[in-house]
mmCIF file of C-alpha atoms in Angstrom:
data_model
loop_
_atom_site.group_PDB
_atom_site.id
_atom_site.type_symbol
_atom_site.label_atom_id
_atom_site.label_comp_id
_atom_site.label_asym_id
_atom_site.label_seq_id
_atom_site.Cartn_x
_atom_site.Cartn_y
_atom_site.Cartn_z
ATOM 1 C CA UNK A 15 220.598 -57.956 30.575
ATOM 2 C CA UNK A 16 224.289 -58.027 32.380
ATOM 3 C CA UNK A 17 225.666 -60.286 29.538
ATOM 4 C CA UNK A 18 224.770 -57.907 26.916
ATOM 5 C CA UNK A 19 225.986 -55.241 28.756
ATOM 6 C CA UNK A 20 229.369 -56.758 28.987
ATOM 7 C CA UNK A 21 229.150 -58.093 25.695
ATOM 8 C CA UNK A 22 228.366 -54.418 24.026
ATOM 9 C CA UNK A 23 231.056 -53.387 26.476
ATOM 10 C CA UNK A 24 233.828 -55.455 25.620
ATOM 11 C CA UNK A 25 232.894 -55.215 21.593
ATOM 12 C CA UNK A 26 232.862 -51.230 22.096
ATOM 13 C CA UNK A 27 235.884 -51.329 23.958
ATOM 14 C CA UNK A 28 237.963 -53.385 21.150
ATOM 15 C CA UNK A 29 236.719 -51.264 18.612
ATOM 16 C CA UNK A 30 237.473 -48.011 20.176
ATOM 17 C CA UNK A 31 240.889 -48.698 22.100
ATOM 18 C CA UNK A 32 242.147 -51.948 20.204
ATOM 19 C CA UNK A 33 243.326 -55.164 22.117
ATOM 20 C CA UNK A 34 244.765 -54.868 25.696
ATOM 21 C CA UNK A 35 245.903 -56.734 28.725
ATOM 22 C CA UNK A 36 242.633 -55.396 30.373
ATOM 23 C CA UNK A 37 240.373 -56.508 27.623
ATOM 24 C CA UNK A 38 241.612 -59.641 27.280
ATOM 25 C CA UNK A 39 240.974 -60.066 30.963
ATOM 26 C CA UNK A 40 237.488 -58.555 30.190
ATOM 27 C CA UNK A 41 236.554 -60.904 27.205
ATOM 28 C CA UNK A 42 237.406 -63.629 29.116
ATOM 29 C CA UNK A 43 235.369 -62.331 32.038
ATOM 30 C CA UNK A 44 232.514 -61.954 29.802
ATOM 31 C CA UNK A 45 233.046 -65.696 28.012
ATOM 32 C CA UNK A 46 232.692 -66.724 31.142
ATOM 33 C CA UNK A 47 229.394 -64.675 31.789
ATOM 34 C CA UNK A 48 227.683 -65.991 28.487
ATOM 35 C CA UNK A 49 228.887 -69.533 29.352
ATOM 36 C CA UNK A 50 227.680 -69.119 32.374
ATOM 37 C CA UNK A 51 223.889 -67.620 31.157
ATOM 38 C CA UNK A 52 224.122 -70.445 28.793
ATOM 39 C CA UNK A 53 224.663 -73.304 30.778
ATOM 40 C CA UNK A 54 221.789 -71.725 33.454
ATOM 41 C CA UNK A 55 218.957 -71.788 30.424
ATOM 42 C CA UNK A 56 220.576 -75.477 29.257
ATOM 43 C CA UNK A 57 220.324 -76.445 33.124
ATOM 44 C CA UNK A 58 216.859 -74.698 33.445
ATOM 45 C CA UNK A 59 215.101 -76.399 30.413
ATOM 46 C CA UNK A 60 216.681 -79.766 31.590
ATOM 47 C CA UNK A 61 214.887 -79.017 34.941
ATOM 48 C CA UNK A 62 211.429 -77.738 32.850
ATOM 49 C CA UNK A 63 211.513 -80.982 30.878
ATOM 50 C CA UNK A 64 212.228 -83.059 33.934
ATOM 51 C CA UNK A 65 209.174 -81.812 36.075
ATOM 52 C CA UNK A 66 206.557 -82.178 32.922
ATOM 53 C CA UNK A 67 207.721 -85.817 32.678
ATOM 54 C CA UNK A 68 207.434 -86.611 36.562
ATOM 55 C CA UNK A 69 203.926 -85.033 37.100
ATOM 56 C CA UNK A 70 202.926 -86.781 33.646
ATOM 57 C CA UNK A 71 204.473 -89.928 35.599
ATOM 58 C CA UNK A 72 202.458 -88.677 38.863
ATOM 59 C CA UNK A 73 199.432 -88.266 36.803
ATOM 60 C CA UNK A 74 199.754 -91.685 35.436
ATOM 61 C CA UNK A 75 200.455 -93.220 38.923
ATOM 62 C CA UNK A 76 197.582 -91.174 40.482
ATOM 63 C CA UNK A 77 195.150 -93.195 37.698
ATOM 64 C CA UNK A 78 196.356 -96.196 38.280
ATOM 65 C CA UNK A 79 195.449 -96.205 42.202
ATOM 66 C CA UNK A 80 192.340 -94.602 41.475
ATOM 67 C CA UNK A 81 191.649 -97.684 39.061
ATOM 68 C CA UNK A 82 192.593 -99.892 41.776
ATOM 69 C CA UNK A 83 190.832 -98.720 44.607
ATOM 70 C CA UNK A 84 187.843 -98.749 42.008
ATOM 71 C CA UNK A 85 188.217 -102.392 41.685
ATOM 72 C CA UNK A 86 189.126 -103.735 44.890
ATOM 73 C CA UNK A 87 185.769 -101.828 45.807
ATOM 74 C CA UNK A 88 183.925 -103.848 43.279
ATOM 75 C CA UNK A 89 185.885 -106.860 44.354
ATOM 76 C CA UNK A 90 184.606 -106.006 48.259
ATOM 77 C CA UNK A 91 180.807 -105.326 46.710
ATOM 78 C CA UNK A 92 181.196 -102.194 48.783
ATOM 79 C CA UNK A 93 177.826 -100.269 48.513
ATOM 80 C CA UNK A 94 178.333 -96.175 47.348
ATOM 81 C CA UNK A 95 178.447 -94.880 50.783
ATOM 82 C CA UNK A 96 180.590 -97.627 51.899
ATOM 83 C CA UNK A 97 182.898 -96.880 48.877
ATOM 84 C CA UNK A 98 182.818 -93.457 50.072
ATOM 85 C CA UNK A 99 183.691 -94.300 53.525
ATOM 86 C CA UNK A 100 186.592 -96.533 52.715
ATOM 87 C CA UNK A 101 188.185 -93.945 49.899
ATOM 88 C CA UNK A 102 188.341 -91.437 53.150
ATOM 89 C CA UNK A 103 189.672 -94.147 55.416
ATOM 90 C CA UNK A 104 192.321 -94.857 52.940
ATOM 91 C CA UNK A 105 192.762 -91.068 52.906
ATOM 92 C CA UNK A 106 193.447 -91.383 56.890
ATOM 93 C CA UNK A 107 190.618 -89.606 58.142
ATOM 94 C CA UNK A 108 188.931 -90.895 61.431
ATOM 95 C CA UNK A 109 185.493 -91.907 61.890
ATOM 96 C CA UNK A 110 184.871 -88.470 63.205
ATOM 97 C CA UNK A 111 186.186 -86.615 60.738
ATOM 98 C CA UNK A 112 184.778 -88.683 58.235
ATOM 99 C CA UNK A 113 181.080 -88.556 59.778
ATOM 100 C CA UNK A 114 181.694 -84.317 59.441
ATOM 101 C CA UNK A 115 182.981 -84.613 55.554
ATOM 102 C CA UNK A 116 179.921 -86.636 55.122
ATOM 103 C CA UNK A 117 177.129 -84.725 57.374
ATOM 104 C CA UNK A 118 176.181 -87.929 59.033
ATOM 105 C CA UNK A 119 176.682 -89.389 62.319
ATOM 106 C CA UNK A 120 179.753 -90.762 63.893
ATOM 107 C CA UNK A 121 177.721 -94.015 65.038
ATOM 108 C CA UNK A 122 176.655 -94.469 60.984
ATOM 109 C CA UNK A 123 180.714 -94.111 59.813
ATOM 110 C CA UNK A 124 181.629 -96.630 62.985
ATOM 111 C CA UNK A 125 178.980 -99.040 61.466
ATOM 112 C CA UNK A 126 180.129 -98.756 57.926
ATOM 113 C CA UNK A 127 183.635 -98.982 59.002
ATOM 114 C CA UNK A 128 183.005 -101.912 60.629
ATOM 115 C CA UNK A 129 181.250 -103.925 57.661
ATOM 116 C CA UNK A 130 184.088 -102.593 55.087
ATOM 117 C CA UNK A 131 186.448 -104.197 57.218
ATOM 118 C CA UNK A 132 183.904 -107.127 57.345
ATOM 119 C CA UNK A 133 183.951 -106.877 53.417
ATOM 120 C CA UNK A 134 187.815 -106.559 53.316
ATOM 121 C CA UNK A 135 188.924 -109.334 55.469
ATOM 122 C CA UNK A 136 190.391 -107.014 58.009
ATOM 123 C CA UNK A 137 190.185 -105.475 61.222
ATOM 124 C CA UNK A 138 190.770 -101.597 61.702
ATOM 125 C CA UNK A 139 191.765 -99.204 59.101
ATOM 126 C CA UNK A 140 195.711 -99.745 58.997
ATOM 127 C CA UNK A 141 194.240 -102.860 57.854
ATOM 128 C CA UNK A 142 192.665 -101.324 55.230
ATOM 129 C CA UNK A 143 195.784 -99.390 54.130
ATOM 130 C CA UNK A 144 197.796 -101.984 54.208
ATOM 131 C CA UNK A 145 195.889 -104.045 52.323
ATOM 132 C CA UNK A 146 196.009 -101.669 49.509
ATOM 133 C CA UNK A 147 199.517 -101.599 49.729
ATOM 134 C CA UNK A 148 200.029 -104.999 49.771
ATOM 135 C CA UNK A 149 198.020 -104.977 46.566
ATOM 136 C CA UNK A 150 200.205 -102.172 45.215
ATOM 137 C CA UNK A 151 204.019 -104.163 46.226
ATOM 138 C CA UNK A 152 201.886 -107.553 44.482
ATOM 139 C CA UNK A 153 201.160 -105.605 40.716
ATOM 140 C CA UNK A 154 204.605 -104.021 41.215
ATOM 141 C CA UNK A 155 206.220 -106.975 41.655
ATOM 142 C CA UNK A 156 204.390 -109.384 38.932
ATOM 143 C CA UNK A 157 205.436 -106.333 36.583
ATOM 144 C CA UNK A 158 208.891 -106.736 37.419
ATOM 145 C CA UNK A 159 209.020 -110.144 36.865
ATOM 146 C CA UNK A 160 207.280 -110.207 33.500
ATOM 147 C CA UNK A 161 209.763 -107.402 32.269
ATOM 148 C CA UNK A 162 212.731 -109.455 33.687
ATOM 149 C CA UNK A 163 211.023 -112.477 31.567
ATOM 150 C CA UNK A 164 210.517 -110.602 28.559
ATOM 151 C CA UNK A 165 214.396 -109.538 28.721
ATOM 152 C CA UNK A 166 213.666 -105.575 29.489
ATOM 153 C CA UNK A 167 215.717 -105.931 32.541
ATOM 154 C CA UNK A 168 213.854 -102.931 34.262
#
């Protein structure tokens, strides 16, 4: 709304008083305004564009470790509730708070814990998590190479 202010302004001004010193000053002024406005909304629909195309890359990333997990649960022939157990030990909850998201008792969630990790090949639940990073860094990696193969170079 300021830009067209000054913009009216200035235009009313030449038109009524003729060039000047001060309106030259003024035009400049308000080139500089609308240059200004203009390079915000340029800026602002770079930054628009930007945040669609990393939650789309989120979003994409998000399915891809839910398709993991999926597997390596298959892989593990975890049963549902064990399943369900791991996903909230991945999540970081303990096997308190799990037990309470799951209205059951702590001694069940220890129990299930204990043959996931059983399952798994591991020992506590960092174990767990870093399994499924390690299986992460591995698909990252044989990507990489198979681009760098292929000639992509990314």
């Amino acid at each position: 709304m300021a830009t067209i202010f000054f913009v009216a302004d200035v235009a009313r001004d030449i038109s009524v008083d003729g060039w000047s010193t001060h309106l030259l000053v003024e035009t400049a002024a308000t080139i500089a305004l609308v240059t200004g406005v203009v390079f915000g909304a340029v800026q602002l629909r770079w930054l628009i564009v930007r945040t669609r195309l990393d939650e789309t890359a989120i979003a994409t990333a998000r399915g891809a470790m839910s398709d993991l997990v999926r597997q390596r649960f298959l892989d593990w022939q975890l049963t549902a509730a064990e399943a369900d157990v791991a996903l909230f030990a991945l999540k970081g909850f303990d096997a308190t708070e799990i037990a309470a998201l799951r209205g059951a008792a702590s001694g069940t969630i220890r129990a299930q814990l204990t043959r996931i990790y059983a399952k798994t090949g591991v020992h506590s639940q960092v174990g767990l998590m870093a399994l499924m990073v390690e299986d992460l860094i591995e698909l990252d990696a044989i990507r990489n190479v198979g681009s760098k193969q292929s000639g992509d170079g990314k």
